[in-house]
Amino acid sequence: MPELVFFSGTMDCGKSTLALQIEHNRSARGLQGLIFTRDDRAGEGKLSSRLGLVTDAVEVADDQDVYAYVVDQLSQGGRADYVIADEAQFLTPGQIDQLARIVDDLGIDVFAFGITTDFRSKLFPGSQRLVELADRVEVLQVEALCWCGARATHNARTIGGEMVVEGAQVVVGDVNQSDAVGYEVLCRRHHRRRMTAATAHASALSPDVLPIGSA
């Protein structure tokens, strides 16, 4: 039976790499799929991983009907043996409903990939709808790590290395950026304390916390 499967995890845990692997495995068996994405780090109309792999994709607009797009491709003689939707957290709840309709009405497997919560630990509307509708929710087993070595469970937005908790929900960036806006994955404890790798390093170098040797 066709399924809507949601692969979730923090940033930097290999979601896009797995999406590209699924695409490779199925295309190697002669299957043809449609790939949707939104705001990929490599630019418009791209699905990329941090390992350097990249492929073309359909960039989804806010008002696009992805179900209608697939139907149009099929009506023109195209094939769609499966659908991949990367950065699915950026899709609207209505577009997630359309992905479910692709499964139910067209009998096509849909594999959606995305992070569940934003930098404020709030659910993305698209991810929330996926959790509500998906036949399966798979948490990726490649664990991203906090700077402290613990399992990273939260996504943090940083400006100049400092964690911020206010601002628009969607600001495109990447992990380990040194420019104005970046992202970092943290364990819950350090997300709650707003302690990034940069601020932890600064604290370690502070004269207030350095041990004082004897004269």
JSON list of C-alpha atoms in Angstrom, two decimals:
[
{"chain": "A", "resi": 1, "resn": "MET", "atom": "CA", "xyz": [0.00, 0.00, 0.00]},
{"chain": "A", "resi": 2, "resn": "PRO", "atom": "CA", "xyz": [1.29, 3.49, -0.79]},
{"chain": "A", "resi": 3, "resn": "GLU", "atom": "CA", "xyz": [2.28, 5.58, 2.22]},
{"chain": "A", "resi": 4, "resn": "LEU", "atom": "CA", "xyz": [2.95, 9.12, 3.33]},
{"chain": "A", "resi": 5, "resn": "VAL", "atom": "CA", "xyz": [6.16, 8.85, 5.35]},
{"chain": "A", "resi": 6, "resn": "PHE", "atom": "CA", "xyz": [7.62, 11.74, 7.34]},
{"chain": "A", "resi": 7, "resn": "PHE", "atom": "CA", "xyz": [11.35, 11.53, 8.04]},
{"chain": "A", "resi": 8, "resn": "SER", "atom": "CA", "xyz": [12.12, 14.01, 10.79]},
{"chain": "A", "resi": 9, "resn": "GLY", "atom": "CA", "xyz": [15.12, 15.17, 12.76]},
{"chain": "A", "resi": 10, "resn": "THR", "atom": "CA", "xyz": [17.17, 18.19, 13.70]},
{"chain": "A", "resi": 11, "resn": "MET", "atom": "CA", "xyz": [19.28, 20.11, 11.26]},
{"chain": "A", "resi": 12, "resn": "ASP", "atom": "CA", "xyz": [22.52, 18.37, 10.30]},
{"chain": "A", "resi": 13, "resn": "CYS", "atom": "CA", "xyz": [21.22, 14.83, 10.80]},
{"chain": "A", "resi": 14, "resn": "GLY", "atom": "CA", "xyz": [21.22, 13.71, 7.15]},
{"chain": "A", "resi": 15, "resn": "LYS", "atom": "CA", "xyz": [17.62, 14.23, 6.03]},
{"chain": "A", "resi": 16, "resn": "SER", "atom": "CA", "xyz": [18.50, 15.57, 2.58]},
{"chain": "A", "resi": 17, "resn": "THR", "atom": "CA", "xyz": [21.20, 12.92, 2.18]},
{"chain": "A", "resi": 18, "resn": "LEU", "atom": "CA", "xyz": [18.58, 10.22, 2.80]},
{"chain": "A", "resi": 19, "resn": "ALA", "atom": "CA", "xyz": [16.20, 11.90, 0.36]},
{"chain": "A", "resi": 20, "resn": "LEU", "atom": "CA", "xyz": [18.91, 11.78, -2.31]},
{"chain": "A", "resi": 21, "resn": "GLN", "atom": "CA", "xyz": [19.65, 8.15, -1.45]},
{"chain": "A", "resi": 22, "resn": "ILE", "atom": "CA", "xyz": [15.98, 7.20, -1.86]},
{"chain": "A", "resi": 23, "resn": "GLU", "atom": "CA", "xyz": [15.94, 9.01, -5.21]},
{"chain": "A", "resi": 24, "resn": "HIS", "atom": "CA", "xyz": [19.09, 7.16, -6.31]},
{"chain": "A", "resi": 25, "resn": "ASN", "atom": "CA", "xyz": [17.86, 3.74, -5.23]},
{"chain": "A", "resi": 26, "resn": "ARG", "atom": "CA", "xyz": [14.52, 4.06, -7.01]},
{"chain": "A", "resi": 27, "resn": "SER", "atom": "CA", "xyz": [15.85, 5.64, -10.17]},
{"chain": "A", "resi": 28, "resn": "ALA", "atom": "CA", "xyz": [18.44, 2.85, -10.38]},
{"chain": "A", "resi": 29, "resn": "ARG", "atom": "CA", "xyz": [15.50, 0.41, -10.54]},
{"chain": "A", "resi": 30, "resn": "GLY", "atom": "CA", "xyz": [13.98, 2.27, -13.46]},
{"chain": "A", "resi": 31, "resn": "LEU", "atom": "CA", "xyz": [11.43, 4.21, -11.41]},
{"chain": "A", "resi": 32, "resn": "GLN", "atom": "CA", "xyz": [10.76, 7.88, -12.01]},
{"chain": "A", "resi": 33, "resn": "GLY", "atom": "CA", "xyz": [9.87, 10.34, -9.30]},
{"chain": "A", "resi": 34, "resn": "LEU", "atom": "CA", "xyz": [9.00, 13.96, -8.71]},
{"chain": "A", "resi": 35, "resn": "ILE", "atom": "CA", "xyz": [11.06, 15.96, -6.23]},
{"chain": "A", "resi": 36, "resn": "PHE", "atom": "CA", "xyz": [9.70, 19.03, -4.47]},
{"chain": "A", "resi": 37, "resn": "THR", "atom": "CA", "xyz": [11.69, 21.34, -2.27]},
{"chain": "A", "resi": 38, "resn": "ARG", "atom": "CA", "xyz": [11.51, 24.73, -0.63]},
{"chain": "A", "resi": 39, "resn": "ASP", "atom": "CA", "xyz": [14.30, 27.16, 0.30]},
{"chain": "A", "resi": 40, "resn": "ASP", "atom": "CA", "xyz": [17.18, 24.70, -0.12]},
{"chain": "A", "resi": 41, "resn": "ARG", "atom": "CA", "xyz": [20.64, 25.94, 0.88]},
{"chain": "A", "resi": 42, "resn": "ALA", "atom": "CA", "xyz": [21.86, 25.37, -2.71]},
{"chain": "A", "resi": 43, "resn": "GLY", "atom": "CA", "xyz": [19.31, 27.77, -4.18]},
{"chain": "A", "resi": 44, "resn": "GLU", "atom": "CA", "xyz": [15.97, 27.65, -5.94]},
{"chain": "A", "resi": 45, "resn": "GLY", "atom": "CA", "xyz": [14.94, 24.38, -7.54]},
{"chain": "A", "resi": 46, "resn": "LYS", "atom": "CA", "xyz": [17.66, 22.29, -5.89]},
{"chain": "A", "resi": 47, "resn": "LEU", "atom": "CA", "xyz": [17.80, 19.44, -3.42]},
{"chain": "A", "resi": 48, "resn": "SER", "atom": "CA", "xyz": [21.22, 19.28, -1.81]},
{"chain": "A", "resi": 49, "resn": "SER", "atom": "CA", "xyz": [23.01, 17.67, 1.10]},
{"chain": "A", "resi": 50, "resn": "ARG", "atom": "CA", "xyz": [25.93, 18.90, 3.15]},
{"chain": "A", "resi": 51, "resn": "LEU", "atom": "CA", "xyz": [27.98, 16.05, 1.67]},
{"chain": "A", "resi": 52, "resn": "GLY", "atom": "CA", "xyz": [28.00, 17.95, -1.63]},
{"chain": "A", "resi": 53, "resn": "LEU", "atom": "CA", "xyz": [25.33, 15.93, -3.46]},
{"chain": "A", "resi": 54, "resn": "VAL", "atom": "CA", "xyz": [22.73, 17.90, -5.39]},
{"chain": "A", "resi": 55, "resn": "THR", "atom": "CA", "xyz": [19.89, 17.29, -7.84]},
{"chain": "A", "resi": 56, "resn": "ASP", "atom": "CA", "xyz": [17.22, 19.36, -9.56]},
{"chain": "A", "resi": 57, "resn": "ALA", "atom": "CA", "xyz": [13.83, 19.75, -7.91]},
{"chain": "A", "resi": 58, "resn": "VAL", "atom": "CA", "xyz": [10.57, 21.65, -8.23]},
{"chain": "A", "resi": 59, "resn": "GLU", "atom": "CA", "xyz": [10.59, 24.77, -6.06]},
{"chain": "A", "resi": 60, "resn": "VAL", "atom": "CA", "xyz": [7.23, 24.99, -4.30]},
{"chain": "A", "resi": 61, "resn": "ALA", "atom": "CA", "xyz": [5.55, 28.39, -4.02]},
{"chain": "A", "resi": 62, "resn": "ASP", "atom": "CA", "xyz": [3.21, 29.32, -1.18]},
{"chain": "A", "resi": 63, "resn": "ASP", "atom": "CA", "xyz": [0.12, 29.10, -3.38]},
{"chain": "A", "resi": 64, "resn": "GLN", "atom": "CA", "xyz": [1.11, 26.05, -5.41]},
{"chain": "A", "resi": 65, "resn": "ASP", "atom": "CA", "xyz": [-1.15, 23.01, -5.48]},
{"chain": "A", "resi": 66, "resn": "VAL", "atom": "CA", "xyz": [1.28, 20.08, -5.46]},
{"chain": "A", "resi": 67, "resn": "TYR", "atom": "CA", "xyz": [-1.51, 17.56, -6.06]},
{"chain": "A", "resi": 68, "resn": "ALA", "atom": "CA", "xyz": [-2.60, 19.44, -9.18]},
{"chain": "A", "resi": 69, "resn": "TYR", "atom": "CA", "xyz": [1.02, 19.61, -10.32]},
{"chain": "A", "resi": 70, "resn": "VAL", "atom": "CA", "xyz": [1.39, 15.82, -10.11]},
{"chain": "A", "resi": 71, "resn": "VAL", "atom": "CA", "xyz": [-1.94, 15.26, -11.86]},
{"chain": "A", "resi": 72, "resn": "ASP", "atom": "CA", "xyz": [-0.87, 17.64, -14.63]},
{"chain": "A", "resi": 73, "resn": "GLN", "atom": "CA", "xyz": [2.40, 15.76, -15.11]},
{"chain": "A", "resi": 74, "resn": "LEU", "atom": "CA", "xyz": [0.55, 12.45, -15.34]},
{"chain": "A", "resi": 75, "resn": "SER", "atom": "CA", "xyz": [-2.05, 13.83, -17.75]},
{"chain": "A", "resi": 76, "resn": "GLN", "atom": "CA", "xyz": [0.74, 14.94, -20.08]},
{"chain": "A", "resi": 77, "resn": "GLY", "atom": "CA", "xyz": [2.13, 11.41, -20.24]},
{"chain": "A", "resi": 78, "resn": "GLY", "atom": "CA", "xyz": [4.73, 11.78, -17.51]},
{"chain": "A", "resi": 79, "resn": "ARG", "atom": "CA", "xyz": [5.48, 9.26, -14.80]},
{"chain": "A", "resi": 80, "resn": "ALA", "atom": "CA", "xyz": [5.48, 9.65, -11.05]},
{"chain": "A", "resi": 81, "resn": "ASP", "atom": "CA", "xyz": [6.24, 6.38, -9.31]},
{"chain": "A", "resi": 82, "resn": "TYR", "atom": "CA", "xyz": [7.02, 8.24, -6.08]},
{"chain": "A", "resi": 83, "resn": "VAL", "atom": "CA", "xyz": [7.22, 11.78, -4.72]},
{"chain": "A", "resi": 84, "resn": "ILE", "atom": "CA", "xyz": [9.94, 13.28, -2.53]},
{"chain": "A", "resi": 85, "resn": "ALA", "atom": "CA", "xyz": [9.28, 16.49, -0.61]},
{"chain": "A", "resi": 86, "resn": "ASP", "atom": "CA", "xyz": [12.35, 17.95, 1.08]},
{"chain": "A", "resi": 87, "resn": "GLU", "atom": "CA", "xyz": [12.31, 20.89, 3.52]},
{"chain": "A", "resi": 88, "resn": "ALA", "atom": "CA", "xyz": [8.69, 19.87, 4.12]},
{"chain": "A", "resi": 89, "resn": "GLN", "atom": "CA", "xyz": [8.49, 21.99, 7.26]},
{"chain": "A", "resi": 90, "resn": "PHE", "atom": "CA", "xyz": [8.24, 25.03, 4.98]},
{"chain": "A", "resi": 91, "resn": "LEU", "atom": "CA", "xyz": [5.16, 23.71, 3.16]},
{"chain": "A", "resi": 92, "resn": "THR", "atom": "CA", "xyz": [1.75, 24.97, 4.21]},
{"chain": "A", "resi": 93, "resn": "PRO", "atom": "CA", "xyz": [-0.68, 22.66, 6.04]},
{"chain": "A", "resi": 94, "resn": "GLY", "atom": "CA", "xyz": [-2.84, 22.71, 2.90]},
{"chain": "A", "resi": 95, "resn": "GLN", "atom": "CA", "xyz": [0.09, 21.48, 0.82]},
{"chain": "A", "resi": 96, "resn": "ILE", "atom": "CA", "xyz": [0.65, 18.65, 3.30]},
{"chain": "A", "resi": 97, "resn": "ASP", "atom": "CA", "xyz": [-3.01, 17.70, 2.79]},
{"chain": "A", "resi": 98, "resn": "GLN", "atom": "CA", "xyz": [-2.26, 17.64, -0.94]},
{"chain": "A", "resi": 99, "resn": "LEU", "atom": "CA", "xyz": [0.66, 15.25, -0.36]},
{"chain": "A", "resi": 100, "resn": "ALA", "atom": "CA", "xyz": [-1.71, 12.95, 1.51]},
{"chain": "A", "resi": 101, "resn": "ARG", "atom": "CA", "xyz": [-4.16, 13.16, -1.38]},
{"chain": "A", "resi": 102, "resn": "ILE", "atom": "CA", "xyz": [-1.40, 12.10, -3.79]},
{"chain": "A", "resi": 103, "resn": "VAL", "atom": "CA", "xyz": [-1.04, 8.93, -1.73]},
{"chain": "A", "resi": 104, "resn": "ASP", "atom": "CA", "xyz": [-4.75, 8.24, -1.27]},
{"chain": "A", "resi": 105, "resn": "ASP", "atom": "CA", "xyz": [-6.15, 9.25, -4.66]},
{"chain": "A", "resi": 106, "resn": "LEU", "atom": "CA", "xyz": [-3.22, 8.49, -7.00]},
{"chain": "A", "resi": 107, "resn": "GLY", "atom": "CA", "xyz": [-1.66, 5.54, -5.18]},
{"chain": "A", "resi": 108, "resn": "ILE", "atom": "CA", "xyz": [1.82, 7.09, -5.12]},
{"chain": "A", "resi": 109, "resn": "ASP", "atom": "CA", "xyz": [4.30, 6.84, -2.24]},
{"chain": "A", "resi": 110, "resn": "VAL", "atom": "CA", "xyz": [5.28, 10.22, -0.78]},
{"chain": "A", "resi": 111, "resn": "PHE", "atom": "CA", "xyz": [8.47, 10.64, 1.25]},
{"chain": "A", "resi": 112, "resn": "ALA", "atom": "CA", "xyz": [8.60, 13.93, 3.16]},
{"chain": "A", "resi": 113, "resn": "PHE", "atom": "CA", "xyz": [11.71, 15.20, 4.95]},
{"chain": "A", "resi": 114, "resn": "GLY", "atom": "CA", "xyz": [11.90, 18.05, 7.41]},
{"chain": "A", "resi": 115, "resn": "ILE", "atom": "CA", "xyz": [12.72, 19.38, 10.83]},
{"chain": "A", "resi": 116, "resn": "THR", "atom": "CA", "xyz": [9.90, 19.32, 13.34]},
{"chain": "A", "resi": 117, "resn": "THR", "atom": "CA", "xyz": [10.44, 22.46, 15.42]},
{"chain": "A", "resi": 118, "resn": "ASP", "atom": "CA", "xyz": [11.85, 25.91, 14.75]},
{"chain": "A", "resi": 119, "resn": "PHE", "atom": "CA", "xyz": [14.53, 27.85, 16.63]},
{"chain": "A", "resi": 120, "resn": "ARG", "atom": "CA", "xyz": [11.98, 28.67, 19.36]},
{"chain": "A", "resi": 121, "resn": "SER", "atom": "CA", "xyz": [11.11, 24.97, 19.87]},
{"chain": "A", "resi": 122, "resn": "LYS", "atom": "CA", "xyz": [7.71, 25.59, 18.27]},
{"chain": "A", "resi": 123, "resn": "LEU", "atom": "CA", "xyz": [6.24, 23.22, 15.70]},
{"chain": "A", "resi": 124, "resn": "PHE", "atom": "CA", "xyz": [6.38, 24.30, 12.09]},
{"chain": "A", "resi": 125, "resn": "PRO", "atom": "CA", "xyz": [2.79, 24.26, 10.74]},
{"chain": "A", "resi": 126, "resn": "GLY", "atom": "CA", "xyz": [3.83, 21.95, 7.90]},
{"chain": "A", "resi": 127, "resn": "SER", "atom": "CA", "xyz": [5.56, 19.53, 10.26]},
{"chain": "A", "resi": 128, "resn": "GLN", "atom": "CA", "xyz": [2.62, 19.54, 12.63]},
{"chain": "A", "resi": 129, "resn": "ARG", "atom": "CA", "xyz": [0.29, 18.59, 9.80]},
{"chain": "A", "resi": 130, "resn": "LEU", "atom": "CA", "xyz": [2.66, 15.83, 8.72]},
{"chain": "A", "resi": 131, "resn": "VAL", "atom": "CA", "xyz": [2.66, 14.36, 12.22]},
{"chain": "A", "resi": 132, "resn": "GLU", "atom": "CA", "xyz": [-1.14, 14.46, 12.13]},
{"chain": "A", "resi": 133, "resn": "LEU", "atom": "CA", "xyz": [-1.49, 12.83, 8.70]},
{"chain": "A", "resi": 134, "resn": "ALA", "atom": "CA", "xyz": [1.54, 10.64, 8.02]},
{"chain": "A", "resi": 135, "resn": "ASP", "atom": "CA", "xyz": [1.18, 6.88, 7.87]},
{"chain": "A", "resi": 136, "resn": "ARG", "atom": "CA", "xyz": [4.60, 6.69, 9.49]},
{"chain": "A", "resi": 137, "resn": "VAL", "atom": "CA", "xyz": [6.89, 9.17, 11.23]},
{"chain": "A", "resi": 138, "resn": "GLU", "atom": "CA", "xyz": [10.52, 8.08, 11.16]},
{"chain": "A", "resi": 139, "resn": "VAL", "atom": "CA", "xyz": [13.07, 9.82, 13.39]},
{"chain": "A", "resi": 140, "resn": "LEU", "atom": "CA", "xyz": [16.42, 9.64, 11.64]},
{"chain": "A", "resi": 141, "resn": "GLN", "atom": "CA", "xyz": [18.97, 7.48, 13.41]},
{"chain": "A", "resi": 142, "resn": "VAL", "atom": "CA", "xyz": [22.01, 9.56, 12.42]},
{"chain": "A", "resi": 143, "resn": "GLU", "atom": "CA", "xyz": [22.16, 11.71, 15.54]},
{"chain": "A", "resi": 144, "resn": "ALA", "atom": "CA", "xyz": [23.40, 15.27, 15.33]},
{"chain": "A", "resi": 145, "resn": "LEU", "atom": "CA", "xyz": [25.46, 16.27, 18.34]},
{"chain": "A", "resi": 146, "resn": "CYS", "atom": "CA", "xyz": [25.43, 19.35, 20.52]},
{"chain": "A", "resi": 147, "resn": "TRP", "atom": "CA", "xyz": [28.79, 21.06, 21.08]},
{"chain": "A", "resi": 148, "resn": "CYS", "atom": "CA", "xyz": [28.90, 19.34, 24.48]},
{"chain": "A", "resi": 149, "resn": "GLY", "atom": "CA", "xyz": [28.71, 15.89, 22.86]},
{"chain": "A", "resi": 150, "resn": "ALA", "atom": "CA", "xyz": [25.15, 15.10, 23.93]},
{"chain": "A", "resi": 151, "resn": "ARG", "atom": "CA", "xyz": [22.46, 14.21, 21.40]},
{"chain": "A", "resi": 152, "resn": "ALA", "atom": "CA", "xyz": [21.16, 17.39, 19.74]},
{"chain": "A", "resi": 153, "resn": "THR", "atom": "CA", "xyz": [17.38, 17.72, 19.94]},
{"chain": "A", "resi": 154, "resn": "HIS", "atom": "CA", "xyz": [16.81, 21.42, 19.26]},
{"chain": "A", "resi": 155, "resn": "ASN", "atom": "CA", "xyz": [17.58, 23.87, 16.48]},
{"chain": "A", "resi": 156, "resn": "ALA", "atom": "CA", "xyz": [18.99, 27.25, 17.51]},
{"chain": "A", "resi": 157, "resn": "ARG", "atom": "CA", "xyz": [19.24, 30.40, 15.42]},
{"chain": "A", "resi": 158, "resn": "THR", "atom": "CA", "xyz": [22.37, 32.43, 16.00]},
{"chain": "A", "resi": 159, "resn": "ILE", "atom": "CA", "xyz": [23.55, 35.91, 15.13]},
{"chain": "A", "resi": 160, "resn": "GLY", "atom": "CA", "xyz": [27.27, 36.29, 15.48]},
{"chain": "A", "resi": 161, "resn": "GLY", "atom": "CA", "xyz": [27.37, 33.12, 17.55]},
{"chain": "A", "resi": 162, "resn": "GLU", "atom": "CA", "xyz": [24.72, 34.35, 20.00]},
{"chain": "A", "resi": 163, "resn": "MET", "atom": "CA", "xyz": [21.45, 32.43, 20.23]},
{"chain": "A", "resi": 164, "resn": "VAL", "atom": "CA", "xyz": [18.31, 34.44, 19.46]},
{"chain": "A", "resi": 165, "resn": "VAL", "atom": "CA", "xyz": [14.71, 33.53, 20.31]},
{"chain": "A", "resi": 166, "resn": "GLU", "atom": "CA", "xyz": [12.80, 36.22, 18.42]},
{"chain": "A", "resi": 167, "resn": "GLY", "atom": "CA", "xyz": [12.25, 36.87, 14.73]},
{"chain": "A", "resi": 168, "resn": "ALA", "atom": "CA", "xyz": [10.50, 35.42, 11.72]},
{"chain": "A", "resi": 169, "resn": "GLN", "atom": "CA", "xyz": [9.94, 31.67, 11.81]},
{"chain": "A", "resi": 170, "resn": "VAL", "atom": "CA", "xyz": [11.62, 31.16, 8.42]},
{"chain": "A", "resi": 171, "resn": "VAL", "atom": "CA", "xyz": [15.02, 32.71, 7.78]},
{"chain": "A", "resi": 172, "resn": "VAL", "atom": "CA", "xyz": [17.15, 30.63, 5.41]},
{"chain": "A", "resi": 173, "resn": "GLY", "atom": "CA", "xyz": [20.55, 29.76, 6.75]},
{"chain": "A", "resi": 174, "resn": "ASP", "atom": "CA", "xyz": [22.79, 26.80, 7.47]},
{"chain": "A", "resi": 175, "resn": "VAL", "atom": "CA", "xyz": [24.64, 25.25, 10.36]},
{"chain": "A", "resi": 176, "resn": "ASN", "atom": "CA", "xyz": [28.15, 26.36, 11.21]},
{"chain": "A", "resi": 177, "resn": "GLN", "atom": "CA", "xyz": [27.82, 29.69, 9.44]},
{"chain": "A", "resi": 178, "resn": "SER", "atom": "CA", "xyz": [30.09, 32.52, 10.49]},
{"chain": "A", "resi": 179, "resn": "ASP", "atom": "CA", "xyz": [28.07, 35.33, 8.96]},
{"chain": "A", "resi": 180, "resn": "ALA", "atom": "CA", "xyz": [25.16, 37.24, 10.49]},
{"chain": "A", "resi": 181, "resn": "VAL", "atom": "CA", "xyz": [22.45, 34.55, 10.63]},
{"chain": "A", "resi": 182, "resn": "GLY", "atom": "CA", "xyz": [23.30, 30.92, 11.20]},
{"chain": "A", "resi": 183, "resn": "TYR", "atom": "CA", "xyz": [21.96, 27.83, 12.91]},
{"chain": "A", "resi": 184, "resn": "GLU", "atom": "CA", "xyz": [23.31, 25.41, 15.47]},
{"chain": "A", "resi": 185, "resn": "VAL", "atom": "CA", "xyz": [21.94, 22.19, 16.88]},
{"chain": "A", "resi": 186, "resn": "LEU", "atom": "CA", "xyz": [21.88, 21.93, 20.66]},
{"chain": "A", "resi": 187, "resn": "CYS", "atom": "CA", "xyz": [20.77, 19.55, 23.38]},
{"chain": "A", "resi": 188, "resn": "ARG", "atom": "CA", "xyz": [17.72, 20.65, 25.34]},
{"chain": "A", "resi": 189, "resn": "ARG", "atom": "CA", "xyz": [19.77, 21.78, 28.32]},
{"chain": "A", "resi": 190, "resn": "HIS", "atom": "CA", "xyz": [21.95, 24.14, 26.34]},
{"chain": "A", "resi": 191, "resn": "HIS", "atom": "CA", "xyz": [19.05, 25.34, 24.22]},
{"chain": "A", "resi": 192, "resn": "ARG", "atom": "CA", "xyz": [17.22, 26.30, 27.42]},
{"chain": "A", "resi": 193, "resn": "ARG", "atom": "CA", "xyz": [20.33, 28.07, 28.68]},
{"chain": "A", "resi": 194, "resn": "ARG", "atom": "CA", "xyz": [20.91, 29.70, 25.26]},
{"chain": "A", "resi": 195, "resn": "MET", "atom": "CA", "xyz": [24.48, 28.44, 25.36]},
{"chain": "A", "resi": 196, "resn": "THR", "atom": "CA", "xyz": [25.97, 27.94, 21.90]},
{"chain": "A", "resi": 197, "resn": "ALA", "atom": "CA", "xyz": [29.46, 26.69, 21.10]},
{"chain": "A", "resi": 198, "resn": "ALA", "atom": "CA", "xyz": [30.65, 30.28, 20.73]},
{"chain": "A", "resi": 199, "resn": "THR", "atom": "CA", "xyz": [29.23, 31.47, 24.04]},
{"chain": "A", "resi": 200, "resn": "ALA", "atom": "CA", "xyz": [30.50, 28.36, 25.82]},
{"chain": "A", "resi": 201, "resn": "HIS", "atom": "CA", "xyz": [33.98, 29.02, 24.43]},
{"chain": "A", "resi": 202, "resn": "ALA", "atom": "CA", "xyz": [33.78, 32.66, 25.49]},
{"chain": "A", "resi": 203, "resn": "SER", "atom": "CA", "xyz": [32.73, 31.62, 29.01]},
{"chain": "A", "resi": 204, "resn": "ALA", "atom": "CA", "xyz": [35.63, 29.19, 29.23]},
{"chain": "A", "resi": 205, "resn": "LEU", "atom": "CA", "xyz": [38.05, 31.99, 28.34]},
{"chain": "A", "resi": 206, "resn": "SER", "atom": "CA", "xyz": [36.54, 34.48, 30.78]},
{"chain": "A", "resi": 207, "resn": "PRO", "atom": "CA", "xyz": [38.89, 35.51, 33.61]},
{"chain": "A", "resi": 208, "resn": "ASP", "atom": "CA", "xyz": [35.96, 35.02, 35.98]},
{"chain": "A", "resi": 209, "resn": "VAL", "atom": "CA", "xyz": [35.98, 31.27, 35.44]},
{"chain": "A", "resi": 210, "resn": "LEU", "atom": "CA", "xyz": [39.67, 30.58, 34.91]},
{"chain": "A", "resi": 211, "resn": "PRO", "atom": "CA", "xyz": [41.42, 28.87, 37.81]},
{"chain": "A", "resi": 212, "resn": "ILE", "atom": "CA", "xyz": [43.74, 31.14, 39.76]},
{"chain": "A", "resi": 213, "resn": "GLY", "atom": "CA", "xyz": [47.14, 29.67, 40.36]},
{"chain": "A", "resi": 214, "resn": "SER", "atom": "CA", "xyz": [49.31, 30.44, 43.31]},
{"chain": "A", "resi": 215, "resn": "ALA", "atom": "CA", "xyz": [51.87, 33.20, 43.02]}
]
